[in-house]
XYZ file of C-alpha atoms in Angstrom:
681
model
C 10.026 39.318 -3.007
C 13.715 39.902 -2.233
C 15.334 38.926 1.075
C 18.684 40.633 1.744
C 21.011 39.919 4.662
C 22.496 43.204 5.964
C 24.187 42.166 9.203
C 24.806 39.021 11.247
C 26.007 39.087 14.881
C 27.144 35.762 16.392
C 28.045 35.261 20.065
C 29.267 31.983 21.611
C 27.910 29.895 18.750
C 29.832 26.662 18.100
C 33.469 27.746 17.603
C 32.732 31.465 17.188
C 33.084 33.560 20.356
C 32.065 36.936 18.987
C 31.702 37.855 15.312
C 29.784 40.640 13.584
C 29.575 40.735 9.774
C 28.156 43.387 7.448
C 27.004 41.986 4.114
C 26.844 43.531 0.645
C 25.394 42.140 -2.585
C 28.512 39.942 -2.920
C 30.341 39.192 0.327
C 33.574 37.180 0.451
C 34.490 35.484 3.743
C 38.037 34.086 3.876
C 39.425 31.641 6.401
C 41.558 28.569 6.878
C 39.914 25.206 7.525
C 38.047 25.028 10.863
C 37.998 28.817 11.312
C 34.172 28.993 11.210
C 33.129 29.778 7.631
C 30.410 27.113 7.522
C 29.442 28.078 11.085
C 28.234 31.439 9.714
C 25.738 29.690 7.426
C 24.799 27.308 10.302
C 24.116 30.279 12.574
C 21.943 31.983 9.953
C 19.814 28.846 9.456
C 19.667 28.046 13.192
C 18.298 31.520 13.911
C 15.323 31.132 11.599
C 14.756 27.347 11.414
C 16.666 25.653 14.244
C 18.799 23.555 11.841
C 22.303 23.708 10.405
C 23.470 23.671 6.781
C 23.280 19.855 6.760
C 19.577 20.135 7.680
C 20.182 18.657 11.149
C 18.511 19.991 14.305
C 20.473 17.876 16.826
C 23.851 19.568 16.415
C 25.864 21.190 19.241
C 25.238 24.939 19.389
C 27.043 25.866 22.646
C 30.759 26.627 22.751
C 32.825 23.855 24.296
C 35.841 23.992 26.596
C 39.115 22.115 26.133
C 37.472 18.961 27.579
C 34.590 19.178 25.090
C 32.170 20.163 27.827
C 29.957 23.224 27.495
C 30.821 26.330 29.453
C 28.445 26.970 32.370
C 26.024 29.925 32.150
C 27.320 30.908 28.718
C 24.507 32.050 26.399
C 24.635 31.406 22.647
C 23.182 34.200 20.542
C 22.560 34.932 16.859
C 21.084 38.222 15.620
C 20.367 39.072 11.992
C 19.276 42.260 10.265
C 17.474 41.484 7.021
C 15.602 43.426 4.385
C 12.372 41.951 3.027
C 11.925 44.082 -0.050
C 12.198 47.514 1.651
C 11.166 46.472 5.181
C 14.002 46.049 7.697
C 13.599 43.260 10.268
C 15.790 42.511 13.300
C 15.533 38.826 14.353
C 17.317 37.383 17.359
C 17.561 33.992 19.037
C 19.254 33.190 22.372
C 20.047 29.730 23.747
C 20.029 30.017 27.547
C 21.087 27.336 30.007
C 18.688 26.581 32.864
C 20.300 26.089 36.287
C 18.073 25.223 39.265
C 18.903 25.051 42.959
C 16.878 22.281 44.546
C 15.786 22.348 48.165
C 18.444 21.082 50.513
C 21.275 21.417 47.957
C 24.030 24.002 48.021
C 24.829 24.107 44.304
C 22.623 24.676 41.286
C 21.991 21.827 38.807
C 21.828 21.960 35.022
C 18.180 21.558 33.932
C 18.359 21.775 30.146
C 18.228 24.747 27.775
C 15.619 27.185 26.570
C 15.389 29.271 23.410
C 14.392 32.910 23.652
C 13.153 34.715 20.527
C 12.933 38.387 19.556
C 11.400 40.046 16.506
C 12.271 43.713 16.142
C 13.334 43.557 19.820
C 9.879 42.260 20.889
C 10.062 38.968 22.881
C 8.050 36.182 21.242
C 7.122 32.588 21.946
C 8.678 29.995 19.653
C 5.337 29.415 17.904
C 4.889 33.152 17.332
C 8.445 33.448 15.985
C 7.843 30.583 13.551
C 4.652 32.246 12.308
C 6.638 35.413 11.624
C 9.301 33.494 9.680
C 6.759 31.465 7.723
C 4.986 34.714 6.825
C 8.121 35.680 4.923
C 9.181 32.401 3.309
C 8.594 28.659 3.616
C 11.500 26.761 5.256
C 11.865 24.257 2.413
C 11.860 26.986 -0.243
C 14.365 29.057 1.742
C 16.842 26.170 1.863
C 16.347 25.487 -1.836
C 17.218 29.073 -2.833
C 20.095 29.648 -0.363
C 22.160 26.442 -0.687
C 23.369 25.347 -4.179
C 23.649 21.751 -2.973
C 20.309 21.461 -1.171
C 18.100 20.695 -4.193
C 20.169 17.634 -5.106
C 20.290 16.433 -1.483
C 16.543 15.870 -1.164
C 14.732 12.727 -2.325
C 14.388 12.387 -6.096
C 10.608 12.164 -5.729
C 10.565 15.598 -4.055
C 12.901 17.032 -6.725
C 10.611 15.646 -9.397
C 7.493 17.169 -7.822
C 9.161 20.598 -7.680
C 10.204 20.408 -11.337
C 6.742 19.263 -12.452
C 5.253 22.218 -10.582
C 7.680 24.581 -12.313
C 6.871 23.076 -15.715
C 3.181 23.700 -15.184
C 0.238 21.449 -15.860
C 0.163 19.472 -19.103
C -3.337 18.150 -19.732
C -4.096 14.591 -20.761
C -5.740 15.873 -23.932
C -2.475 17.567 -24.945
C -0.612 14.274 -24.582
C -3.305 12.275 -26.413
C -3.057 14.721 -29.309
C 0.609 13.744 -29.705
C 0.345 9.935 -29.333
C -3.103 8.989 -30.668
C -3.716 8.597 -34.377
C -6.187 6.785 -36.606
C -4.178 3.547 -36.580
C -3.735 3.228 -32.784
C -6.837 5.012 -31.488
C -8.552 1.755 -30.474
C -5.612 0.852 -28.239
C -6.012 4.073 -26.243
C -9.818 3.903 -25.861
C -9.660 2.030 -22.545
C -7.232 4.577 -21.041
C -9.245 7.535 -22.355
C -12.481 6.115 -20.908
C -10.826 5.437 -17.539
C -9.435 8.972 -17.281
C -12.774 10.459 -18.363
C -14.428 8.408 -15.591
C -12.242 10.164 -13.024
C -9.691 7.411 -12.457
C -6.019 8.217 -12.054
C -3.299 6.432 -14.020
C -2.220 4.529 -10.892
C -5.803 3.489 -10.117
C -6.302 2.240 -13.681
C -2.983 0.325 -13.550
C -4.015 -1.345 -10.287
C -7.406 -2.205 -11.795
C -5.738 -3.813 -14.833
C -3.281 -5.705 -12.621
C -6.116 -7.116 -10.501
C -8.095 -8.171 -13.584
C -5.014 -9.799 -15.157
C -4.322 -11.787 -12.011
C -7.914 -13.002 -11.871
C -7.873 -13.976 -15.576
C -4.506 -15.741 -15.294
C -5.612 -17.688 -12.217
C -8.786 -18.758 -13.983
C -6.976 -19.602 -17.239
C -4.358 -21.691 -15.414
C -7.093 -23.922 -13.956
C -8.778 -24.670 -17.311
C -6.271 -27.280 -18.679
C -6.523 -29.332 -15.484
C -10.331 -29.091 -15.584
C -10.344 -30.260 -19.214
C -8.018 -33.116 -18.250
C -10.369 -34.132 -15.436
C -13.333 -34.237 -17.830
C -11.337 -36.330 -20.316
C -10.214 -38.777 -17.649
C -13.820 -39.153 -16.535
C -15.094 -39.952 -20.039
C -16.098 -43.596 -20.627
C -14.513 -45.517 -23.464
C -16.261 -44.976 -26.815
C -18.925 -47.538 -27.636
C -17.874 -49.983 -30.335
C -19.865 -49.851 -33.570
C -20.713 -53.570 -33.159
C -22.689 -52.796 -29.970
C -25.125 -50.673 -31.955
C -25.434 -53.435 -34.549
C -25.928 -56.030 -31.846
C -28.625 -53.882 -30.229
C -30.440 -53.605 -33.558
C -30.173 -57.367 -34.071
C -31.544 -58.033 -30.553
C -34.446 -55.640 -31.206
C -35.164 -57.366 -34.516
C -35.032 -60.823 -32.941
C -37.271 -59.675 -30.115
C -39.760 -58.371 -32.621
C -39.671 -61.699 -34.498
C -40.128 -63.715 -31.303
C -42.884 -61.400 -30.230
C -44.551 -61.867 -33.617
C -44.117 -65.617 -33.415
C -45.408 -65.733 -29.845
C -48.315 -63.534 -30.793
C -49.065 -65.669 -33.822
C -49.050 -68.827 -31.759
C -51.032 -67.199 -29.053
C -53.484 -65.858 -31.613
C -53.818 -69.264 -33.230
C -54.406 -70.790 -29.846
C -56.970 -68.202 -28.861
C -58.908 -67.636 -32.076
C -61.550 -69.912 -30.752
C -62.718 -67.240 -28.371
C -62.554 -63.508 -28.435
C -62.271 -63.280 -24.651
C -59.184 -65.435 -24.683
C -57.509 -63.054 -27.142
C -58.384 -60.085 -24.980
C -56.815 -61.732 -21.910
C -53.605 -62.404 -23.781
C -53.597 -58.879 -25.205
C -54.063 -57.299 -21.787
C -51.320 -59.469 -20.364
C -48.962 -58.396 -23.132
C -49.671 -54.710 -22.439
C -48.965 -55.201 -18.767
C -45.699 -56.926 -19.539
C -44.732 -54.221 -22.040
C -45.659 -51.419 -19.639
C -43.697 -53.151 -16.883
C -40.604 -53.458 -19.071
C -40.915 -49.877 -20.369
C -41.236 -48.490 -16.859
C -38.279 -50.529 -15.716
C -36.178 -49.216 -18.647
C -37.079 -45.592 -17.846
C -36.174 -45.978 -14.170
C -32.895 -47.643 -15.053
C -31.976 -44.863 -17.512
C -32.675 -42.145 -14.960
C -30.576 -43.940 -12.369
C -27.680 -44.187 -14.852
C -27.897 -40.425 -15.409
C -27.640 -39.773 -11.656
C -24.734 -42.202 -11.392
C -22.870 -40.361 -14.170
C -23.494 -36.924 -12.597
C -22.332 -38.204 -9.192
C -19.136 -39.469 -10.777
C -18.448 -36.099 -12.489
C -19.193 -34.111 -9.325
C -16.883 -36.324 -7.243
C -14.018 -35.644 -9.650
C -14.639 -31.891 -9.846
C -15.159 -31.588 -6.081
C -11.651 -32.852 -5.392
C -10.107 -30.012 -7.445
C -12.361 -27.302 -6.035
C -11.658 -28.238 -2.407
C -7.889 -27.966 -2.952
C -8.325 -24.480 -4.407
C -10.556 -23.432 -1.503
C -8.046 -24.764 1.061
C -5.243 -22.772 -0.622
C -7.374 -19.597 -0.638
C -8.452 -20.051 3.008
C -4.849 -20.726 4.125
C -3.658 -17.570 2.361
C -6.441 -15.498 3.897
C -5.651 -16.931 7.361
C -1.932 -16.071 6.979
C -2.828 -12.510 5.966
C -5.118 -12.157 8.976
C -2.406 -13.419 11.318
C 0.024 -10.911 9.786
C -2.603 -8.193 10.254
C -3.056 -9.274 13.909
C 0.706 -9.098 14.459
C 0.742 -5.558 13.059
C -2.130 -4.551 15.338
C -0.367 -6.028 18.369
C 2.925 -4.297 17.526
C 1.083 -1.005 17.011
C -0.759 -1.444 20.335
C 2.513 -2.179 22.158
C 4.049 0.971 20.650
C 1.035 3.023 21.779
C 1.352 1.585 25.319
C 5.075 2.446 25.381
C 4.382 5.967 24.151
C 1.626 6.426 26.757
C 3.936 5.235 29.560
C 6.682 7.586 28.321
C 4.268 10.541 28.292
C 2.949 9.657 31.754
C 6.547 9.603 33.038
C 7.218 12.980 31.411
C 3.989 14.333 32.921
C 5.094 13.155 36.352
C 8.452 14.905 35.862
C 6.577 18.073 34.920
C 4.571 17.796 38.145
C 7.821 17.471 40.104
C 9.325 20.398 38.204
C 6.180 22.457 38.884
C 6.530 21.805 42.635
C 10.252 22.652 42.509
C 9.679 25.921 40.678
C 6.703 26.785 42.883
C 8.855 26.285 45.990
C 11.766 28.389 44.720
C 12.497 31.390 46.969
C 14.395 34.523 46.200
C 17.567 34.757 48.304
C 19.301 38.128 48.259
C 23.057 38.286 47.990
C 24.119 41.106 50.305
C 27.132 41.785 48.068
C 24.711 43.033 45.430
C 23.794 46.000 47.670
C 27.261 47.572 48.038
C 28.871 50.222 45.932
C 31.219 48.632 43.383
C 33.642 51.572 43.771
C 33.934 52.067 47.540
C 32.487 48.723 48.749
C 30.172 50.604 51.150
C 26.527 49.621 51.617
C 24.063 51.417 49.374
C 21.453 53.715 50.932
C 18.500 51.828 52.404
C 16.090 53.351 49.881
C 18.245 52.079 47.044
C 18.487 48.666 48.672
C 14.736 48.399 49.089
C 14.151 49.572 45.535
C 16.702 47.061 44.249
C 15.123 44.259 46.269
C 11.662 45.174 45.037
C 12.903 45.135 41.441
C 14.603 41.760 41.952
C 11.473 40.378 43.651
C 9.182 41.518 40.811
C 11.503 40.002 38.172
C 11.875 36.797 40.171
C 8.083 36.398 40.588
C 7.474 37.223 36.919
C 9.995 34.637 35.769
C 8.571 32.128 38.221
C 5.016 32.648 36.938
C 6.217 32.326 33.336
C 7.982 29.062 34.148
C 4.899 27.698 35.969
C 2.664 28.702 33.049
C 4.991 26.982 30.574
C 5.088 23.800 32.694
C 1.292 23.841 33.017
C 0.860 24.333 29.264
C 3.222 21.444 28.518
C 1.408 19.276 31.064
C -1.989 19.972 29.500
C -0.561 19.095 26.091
C 0.767 15.788 27.515
C -2.620 15.030 29.087
C -4.413 15.639 25.788
C -1.965 13.384 23.987
C -2.394 10.654 26.641
C -6.193 10.816 26.250
C -5.788 10.505 22.485
C -3.445 7.522 22.959
C -5.947 5.849 25.311
C -8.652 6.196 22.669
C -6.316 4.750 20.022
C -5.380 1.904 22.407
C -9.084 1.188 22.932
C -9.624 1.087 19.167
C -6.528 -1.096 18.788
C -7.851 -3.592 21.364
C -11.165 -3.703 19.493
C -9.341 -4.300 16.204
C -7.358 -7.155 17.774
C -10.538 -8.730 19.152
C -12.246 -8.495 15.765
C -9.193 -9.889 13.993
C -8.956 -12.795 16.487
C -12.608 -13.585 15.808
C -11.962 -13.524 12.059
C -8.966 -15.836 12.575
C -11.145 -18.247 14.586
C -13.768 -18.222 11.824
C -11.095 -18.831 9.185
C -9.617 -21.706 11.234
C -13.054 -23.295 11.452
C -13.563 -22.801 7.742
C -10.140 -24.318 6.980
C -10.787 -27.321 9.252
C -14.098 -27.924 7.493
C -12.412 -27.748 4.100
C -9.624 -30.073 5.250
C -12.263 -32.527 6.459
C -13.875 -32.321 3.031
C -10.443 -32.871 1.517
C -9.970 -36.028 3.602
C -13.342 -37.233 2.437
C -12.414 -36.301 -1.131
C -9.277 -38.469 -0.882
C -11.410 -41.578 -0.652
C -11.714 -43.696 -3.849
C -14.003 -42.305 -6.532
C -16.262 -45.358 -6.212
C -16.725 -44.658 -2.485
C -17.438 -40.953 -3.123
C -19.973 -41.910 -5.793
C -21.595 -44.397 -3.442
C -21.818 -41.790 -0.639
C -23.224 -39.183 -3.025
C -25.847 -41.596 -4.365
C -26.807 -42.652 -0.854
C -27.422 -38.974 -0.039
C -29.327 -38.405 -3.307
C -33.007 -38.662 -2.370
C -34.115 -38.662 -6.024
C -31.775 -41.536 -6.873
C -32.830 -43.531 -3.796
C -36.452 -42.943 -4.762
C -35.769 -44.293 -8.269
C -33.938 -47.271 -6.775
C -36.850 -48.026 -4.458
C -39.299 -47.776 -7.363
C -37.162 -50.182 -9.410
C -36.974 -52.648 -6.524
C -40.706 -52.402 -6.032
C -41.260 -52.878 -9.765
C -39.000 -55.927 -9.852
C -40.919 -57.381 -6.928
C -44.180 -57.249 -8.872
C -45.339 -60.567 -10.257
C -47.323 -60.501 -13.484
C -49.032 -63.831 -13.536
C -49.306 -65.567 -16.825
C -52.864 -66.438 -17.940
C -53.657 -70.020 -17.172
C -54.016 -71.404 -20.642
C -55.512 -74.588 -19.310
C -58.407 -72.618 -17.855
C -58.834 -70.885 -21.198
C -59.003 -74.153 -22.965
C -55.782 -73.667 -24.956
C -52.296 -75.067 -24.837
C -49.496 -72.968 -23.174
C -47.322 -70.863 -25.421
C -44.031 -72.454 -26.470
C -41.806 -72.206 -23.350
C -38.639 -72.212 -25.398
C -39.671 -69.003 -27.136
C -40.474 -67.385 -23.805
C -37.082 -68.318 -22.398
C -35.379 -66.959 -25.488
C -37.367 -63.764 -25.225
C -36.306 -63.288 -21.620
C -32.657 -63.791 -22.564
C -32.999 -61.223 -25.327
C -34.633 -58.765 -22.958
C -31.678 -59.061 -20.548
C -29.249 -58.677 -23.409
C -31.202 -55.655 -24.630
C -30.857 -54.036 -21.175
C -27.096 -54.664 -21.113
C -26.570 -53.236 -24.605
C -28.765 -50.216 -23.787
C -26.587 -49.509 -20.748
C -23.479 -49.584 -22.911
C -25.098 -47.400 -25.530
C -25.965 -44.824 -22.796
C -22.250 -44.089 -22.519
C -22.523 -42.255 -25.838
C -24.640 -39.595 -24.101
C -22.033 -39.325 -21.372
C -19.301 -38.861 -23.987
C -21.366 -36.183 -25.751
C -21.856 -34.286 -22.492
C -18.130 -34.512 -21.710
C -17.206 -33.274 -25.210
C -19.619 -30.352 -24.852
C -18.032 -29.465 -21.490
C -14.536 -29.623 -23.020
C -15.692 -27.348 -25.861
C -17.140 -24.881 -23.317
C -13.885 -24.812 -21.330
C -11.812 -24.394 -24.495
C -14.019 -21.516 -25.620
C -13.693 -19.977 -22.137
C -9.900 -20.336 -22.378
C -9.908 -18.491 -25.714
C -12.131 -15.746 -24.295
C -9.810 -15.287 -21.305
C -6.785 -15.088 -23.610
C -8.524 -12.361 -25.649
C -9.420 -10.457 -22.476
C -5.801 -10.741 -21.293
C -4.559 -9.392 -24.643
C -6.954 -6.452 -24.317
C -5.677 -5.644 -20.813
C -2.040 -5.936 -21.912
C -2.802 -3.560 -24.780
C -4.194 -1.104 -22.217
C -0.989 -1.485 -20.162
C 1.091 -0.698 -23.221
C -1.096 2.355 -23.907
C -0.531 3.531 -20.314
C 3.227 3.098 -20.713
C 3.237 4.966 -24.048
C 1.017 7.732 -22.639
C 3.128 8.093 -19.478
C 6.369 8.226 -21.457
C 4.938 10.888 -23.781
C 3.743 12.938 -20.832
C 7.068 12.662 -19.035
C 8.954 13.518 -22.250
C 6.785 16.605 -22.650
C 7.327 17.613 -19.030
C 11.073 16.873 -19.314
C 11.328 19.031 -22.441
C 9.432 21.886 -20.812
C 11.475 21.604 -17.588
C 14.848 21.561 -19.365
C 13.917 24.658 -21.340
C 13.944 26.627 -18.070
C 17.595 25.877 -17.169
C 20.901 27.032 -18.652
C 23.571 24.647 -17.309
C 21.558 21.618 -16.216
C 18.929 19.326 -17.569
C 16.912 16.559 -15.955
C 16.348 12.915 -16.803
C 12.777 12.094 -15.751
C 12.420 8.529 -17.096
C 14.644 5.419 -16.583
C 14.836 2.533 -19.080
C 14.253 -0.881 -17.475
C 15.886 -4.220 -18.338
C 12.509 -5.682 -19.303
C 11.938 -2.925 -21.873
C 9.635 -0.834 -19.679
C 10.339 2.583 -18.206
C 9.956 3.968 -14.703
C 9.872 7.453 -13.217
C 13.080 9.059 -11.864
C 14.646 12.479 -11.472
C 18.377 12.706 -12.186
C 20.218 16.015 -12.454
C 22.668 16.193 -15.379
C 25.361 18.895 -15.440
C 26.943 20.378 -18.574
C 30.653 19.558 -18.325
C 32.680 20.696 -21.349
C 29.705 20.216 -23.660
C 28.741 16.773 -22.307
C 26.112 16.173 -19.647
C 27.159 14.033 -16.648
C 25.262 13.088 -13.469
C 25.422 15.730 -10.728
C 27.290 13.376 -8.378
C 30.004 12.756 -11.027
C 30.620 16.426 -11.828
C 33.472 18.370 -10.218
C 32.774 20.778 -7.356
C 32.814 23.885 -9.553
C 30.311 22.352 -11.993
C 28.057 21.309 -9.108
C 28.134 24.815 -7.624
C 27.262 26.474 -10.966
C 24.541 23.834 -11.516
C 23.156 24.722 -8.084
C 23.186 28.448 -8.966
C 21.335 27.656 -12.229
C 18.686 25.708 -10.285
C 18.387 28.493 -7.679
C 17.924 31.101 -10.447
C 15.019 29.127 -11.933
C 13.427 28.515 -8.510
C 13.707 32.220 -7.642
C 12.067 33.228 -10.923
C 9.268 30.687 -10.492
C 8.453 31.484 -6.844
C 9.381 35.180 -7.213
C 11.584 35.011 -4.095
C 15.289 35.872 -3.822
C 17.418 35.212 -0.733
C 21.149 35.160 0.157
C 23.010 32.251 -1.452
C 25.799 30.776 0.685
C 28.509 29.129 -1.457
C 30.926 26.932 0.482
C 34.318 26.055 -1.085
C 33.904 29.038 -3.414
C 37.659 28.939 -4.175
C 37.021 25.895 -6.430
C 35.043 28.002 -8.941
C 36.983 30.226 -11.336
C 33.852 31.654 -12.989
C 30.580 31.692 -11.101
C 27.275 31.597 -12.958
C 25.341 34.889 -12.998
C 22.672 35.322 -10.322
C 20.298 38.070 -9.202
C 20.475 36.794 -5.611
C 22.764 38.107 -2.895
C 25.949 35.965 -2.816
C 27.970 34.989 0.275
C 31.208 33.283 -0.780
C 32.880 31.057 1.859
C 36.484 30.797 0.639
C 39.240 28.558 1.995
C 42.361 30.690 2.574
C 45.292 29.035 4.357
C 46.885 32.354 5.361
C 43.693 33.606 7.107
C 43.804 31.943 10.532
C 40.875 34.078 11.644
C 37.874 34.979 9.530
C 38.339 37.894 7.133
C 35.386 39.584 5.421
C 35.877 41.441 2.157
């Protein structure tokens, strides 16, 4: 499609009072500074898009007087004749001042401006006019192909998206074919699987980042956990304790043999006596065995309570930190909700005020009356009154036009009011949702505060000495208390010795019995010490488990970092391919699509480089002529890609000695000191 500007008529627009220009394929417009060259381009853009060449919509359109005030009842008008391929279109836009005479006032008051649109001389609403324009060309594309500087004025992200679109789609498989080989294929497997699963590069990067953070947090806690286990380990049992325990067992056996021998010698006289002694020995042995088992189980519970008390202290601190962070985030979220709700309230109040003004305006317009000026009904030549028929006809015509305009104004006010009402209803619904969000967030904050207070209470309890924590834990341990009660009950049992006198024998040697009791006590003490070996074994196993976990986490982290490197390598290859394809489509410019970082990584960018005497320099550093030719080169490529050509306005054209070739219509705006008024050639 080719858009050609044939004629432009400008009336009372900015500094131009009345100017009509016929355009050819190349049109040169000469003028000194401030004579209105740029105003021509502003007028052309304002007509179709309501903005000037700097892409601003809030610029002054009306002509100003010597005091910089606008001239009353002066309409600003721009009319353009364009060719769209072979179809001629006449578009026109008029800025009209609105002056209203309120009841009880003698003079009219300024009441804003209104835009009036025409398309092939047919009046249109603004929305209808915009549909017509958009049916020809998109606003963004039009600015890109008419202004050599516009492409490099937009955000680099938008420039990059346009260039990627021009380059066309490059599939992931194409990139993998260039970067993956037999040696590095394993490194790319994670990325390939993620993309095949439907994940984007950004999603996969965020997934890796989250996993790395989790692994690092977990790995950082392992050394302190290992240290806690080590500090909780009892001192190793000396080798002599084992020897002493064996010696005590041996001596006990000898005493038991000696006691049994003496008892047997004393009781051989009667079989019943032997049986009594034997039964008594079994009871004593069973009693001691049961007592040993209960004591061992209690020691196991005591050790576990000690380990749990030490680990609990570390876990509570971590939970308090997590809960505090979550609470801070919730409070920040609440603050955002409250700010958003306040903004919605302000917007609703503003709309309600505007709606009220519309109601007042509706009443004012509705009450407007047509007042005839009798001077309108006299002959301008002889100043005599017109015939009555002519007067009545004139009045009827004025009345019909007045009523039509009045109805149009009322309809416009009503339409705007309904739009305001709909927006207010939408805001009320959003306010209601915002209030609900605040209530829910406040409830979550209350729950988090309660959770944090509970954890802090646990922390206070955890700050008590380890011995106290162990004591409290054991007091709450029903199994341990049951074992303790059984042991107390067992110790309270009295196993009566057989009365040797009644059996007709002498009592067993009391010295041996005393020695046996001493050895039994010593045996219990040594057994308790020896039990520490089991505790040390358990601690060493736990340390080995944590060390193995640390190694596993390090391997997982290495795997994730390898995936990150694969993403970086893949992204760079893809961008290089796109950059190469993009640059092949331009003659004077090329584009840098990737920026090297200090840390060795690379990040996306889009920098225009201009060929200046064989060397490429950034667009901003090139001279004006190079920038203009670079802009023409970019416009040529955009026109070919989108198959749309439009007039190109080149400001400061005098700075270019040789302009790049272009199929588009060219309008050169040339500074010429001797031309105090615009000259078209």
